[in-house]
Short mmCIF file of C-alpha atoms and ligand atoms in Angstrom, two decimals:
data_model
loop_
_atom_site.label_atom_id
_atom_site.label_comp_id
_atom_site.label_asym_id
_atom_site.label_seq_id
_atom_site.Cartn_x
_atom_site.Cartn_y
_atom_site.Cartn_z
CA MET A 11 -16.40 8.58 2.24
CA ALA A 12 -16.55 5.65 4.57
CA LEU A 13 -14.18 4.68 7.32
CA LEU A 14 -13.27 1.03 6.76
CA PRO A 15 -12.48 -1.40 9.60
CA ILE A 16 -8.80 -2.46 9.55
CA LEU A 17 -8.11 -6.17 10.07
CA CYS A 18 -5.58 -6.87 12.78
CA TYR A 19 -3.08 -9.68 13.23
CA PRO A 20 -3.68 -12.63 13.65
CA ASP A 21 -6.82 -12.36 11.48
CA ALA A 22 -6.58 -15.16 8.88
CA ARG A 23 -8.05 -12.87 6.20
CA LEU A 24 -4.73 -10.99 6.18
CA HIS A 25 -3.21 -14.08 4.53
CA GLN A 26 -5.62 -14.14 1.61
CA VAL A 27 -3.86 -13.45 -1.70
CA ALA A 28 -5.25 -10.41 -3.53
CA ARG A 29 -6.31 -10.81 -7.16
CA PRO A 30 -5.70 -8.24 -9.89
CA VAL A 31 -8.25 -5.46 -10.34
CA GLN A 32 -10.19 -6.17 -13.55
CA ALA A 33 -11.30 -2.61 -14.25
CA VAL A 34 -10.67 0.72 -12.53
CA ASP A 35 -14.37 1.57 -12.33
CA ALA A 36 -16.56 3.55 -9.91
CA ARG A 37 -16.41 0.71 -7.36
CA ILE A 38 -12.60 0.75 -7.29
CA GLN A 39 -12.51 4.57 -7.21
CA LYS A 40 -14.81 4.54 -4.18
CA LEU A 41 -12.59 1.91 -2.56
CA VAL A 42 -9.54 4.13 -3.17
CA GLN A 43 -11.29 7.16 -1.60
CA ASP A 44 -12.41 5.10 1.41
CA MET A 45 -8.92 3.62 1.84
CA LEU A 46 -7.29 7.08 1.74
CA HIS A 47 -9.80 8.37 4.31
CA THR A 48 -9.17 5.31 6.52
CA MET A 49 -5.38 5.63 6.23
CA TYR A 50 -5.42 9.35 7.12
CA GLU A 51 -7.77 8.76 10.07
CA ALA A 52 -5.49 5.99 11.36
CA GLN A 53 -2.45 8.24 10.85
CA GLY A 54 -0.81 5.60 8.69
CA ILE A 55 1.48 6.19 5.73
CA GLY A 56 0.21 3.24 3.71
CA LEU A 57 -2.72 0.86 3.47
CA ALA A 58 -3.32 -2.22 1.33
CA ALA A 59 -6.83 -3.34 0.36
CA THR A 60 -6.17 -6.68 2.06
CA GLN A 61 -6.09 -4.82 5.39
CA VAL A 62 -9.67 -3.67 4.89
CA ASP A 63 -10.81 -7.14 3.79
CA VAL A 64 -10.93 -6.38 0.06
CA HIS A 65 -8.79 -8.93 -1.72
CA GLU A 66 -7.82 -7.00 -4.82
CA ARG A 67 -4.47 -5.42 -5.70
CA VAL A 68 -4.95 -1.84 -4.47
CA ILE A 69 -2.54 0.21 -2.32
CA VAL A 70 -2.70 3.79 -1.06
CA ILE A 71 0.32 5.61 0.35
CA ASP A 72 1.12 9.10 1.60
CA ILE A 73 4.50 9.74 3.18
CA SER A 74 4.29 13.55 2.94
CA GLU A 75 4.45 15.72 6.08
CA GLN A 76 1.37 17.65 5.02
CA ARG A 77 -0.62 14.48 4.27
CA ASN A 78 -1.62 15.87 0.89
CA GLU A 79 0.33 13.74 -1.60
CA PRO A 80 -1.69 10.55 -1.99
CA LEU A 81 -0.19 7.84 -4.16
CA VAL A 82 -2.51 5.18 -5.56
CA LEU A 83 -1.09 1.91 -6.89
CA ILE A 84 -3.47 -0.52 -8.57
CA ASN A 85 -2.10 -3.88 -9.78
CA PRO A 86 1.46 -2.84 -8.79
CA GLU A 87 4.35 -4.80 -10.30
CA LEU A 88 7.91 -4.58 -9.11
CA ILE A 89 9.96 -4.11 -12.29
CA TRP A 90 13.33 -3.48 -10.69
CA ALA A 91 14.90 -3.66 -7.24
CA SER A 92 18.41 -2.59 -6.25
CA THR A 93 20.77 -5.18 -4.80
CA ASP A 94 21.58 -2.49 -2.23
CA LYS A 95 19.59 -3.06 0.95
CA GLN A 96 18.35 -0.80 3.71
CA ARG A 97 17.14 -1.79 7.15
CA ASN A 98 14.30 0.13 8.79
CA GLU A 99 12.04 -0.10 11.80
CA GLU A 100 8.62 -0.79 10.32
CA GLY A 101 5.21 -0.53 11.86
CA CYS A 102 1.85 -1.68 10.51
CA LEU A 103 -1.75 -0.60 11.08
CA SER A 104 -2.65 -4.32 11.28
CA VAL A 105 -0.06 -4.95 14.01
CA PRO A 106 -0.59 -1.97 16.32
CA GLY A 107 2.21 -0.99 18.64
CA VAL A 108 4.79 -3.40 17.21
CA TYR A 109 7.87 -2.15 15.35
CA ASP A 110 10.60 -4.35 14.00
CA GLY A 111 13.63 -4.08 11.75
CA VAL A 112 13.07 -5.29 8.19
CA GLU A 113 15.68 -5.42 5.42
CA ARG A 114 14.51 -4.37 1.96
CA ALA A 115 15.83 -3.11 -1.36
CA SER A 116 17.03 0.51 -1.07
CA ALA A 117 15.57 1.54 -4.40
CA ILE A 118 12.83 0.10 -6.61
CA ARG A 119 10.85 0.76 -9.76
CA VAL A 120 7.17 -0.14 -9.80
CA ARG A 121 4.59 -0.06 -12.58
CA ALA A 122 0.95 0.39 -11.59
CA LEU A 123 -2.36 1.91 -12.60
CA ASN A 124 -3.45 5.14 -10.92
CA ALA A 125 -6.96 5.98 -9.71
CA GLN A 126 -7.88 7.00 -13.29
CA GLY A 127 -6.79 3.62 -14.61
CA GLN A 128 -3.68 4.99 -16.34
CA SER A 129 -0.43 3.09 -16.24
CA HIS A 130 2.48 4.86 -14.58
CA GLU A 131 5.96 4.03 -13.40
CA ILE A 132 7.40 5.11 -10.07
CA ALA A 133 11.03 5.19 -9.03
CA ALA A 134 11.29 5.13 -5.25
CA GLU A 135 14.01 5.10 -2.64
CA GLY A 136 14.24 5.65 1.10
CA LEU A 137 10.98 5.63 3.04
CA LEU A 138 8.80 5.50 -0.08
CA ALA A 139 10.59 2.36 -1.30
CA VAL A 140 10.13 0.77 2.13
CA CYS A 141 6.47 1.67 2.23
CA ILE A 142 5.68 0.36 -1.27
CA GLN A 143 7.45 -2.94 -0.57
CA HIS A 144 5.65 -3.30 2.78
CA GLU A 145 2.23 -2.69 1.23
CA MET A 146 2.93 -5.02 -1.72
CA ASP A 147 3.74 -7.76 0.81
CA HIS A 148 0.21 -7.37 2.20
CA LEU A 149 -1.28 -8.16 -1.20
ZN1 ZN B 210 1.25 -3.18 7.07
#
């Protein structure tokens, strides 16, 4: 596994729009492993491929205390968002040391491929919903 350099604000590459992953192949699976390793090393709870200068729609997340529940979202699509909002202090590995209040949907449903290329649907609320929406914004 490789530790990937994380782009930091105001790097212009953070504004590049990610394209859909064409196939969940060995290259993407290695990217997912490297992104998880990089996120854990940086003590983050989420990382988007854009942040490591790969402009494809891949996100890794782990909000568990034990850091052993990785969630992989490839080509994520928001299929539902609650009108109910929540406001949270958010931080970002690309904007170190800065935290700010952001208002987002309290609950969401997302469809994505997992690291095996299978489609799955996730219902999220609370911190997980915040984290998924934050990472999707990066893409
Ligand atoms: Zn971020």
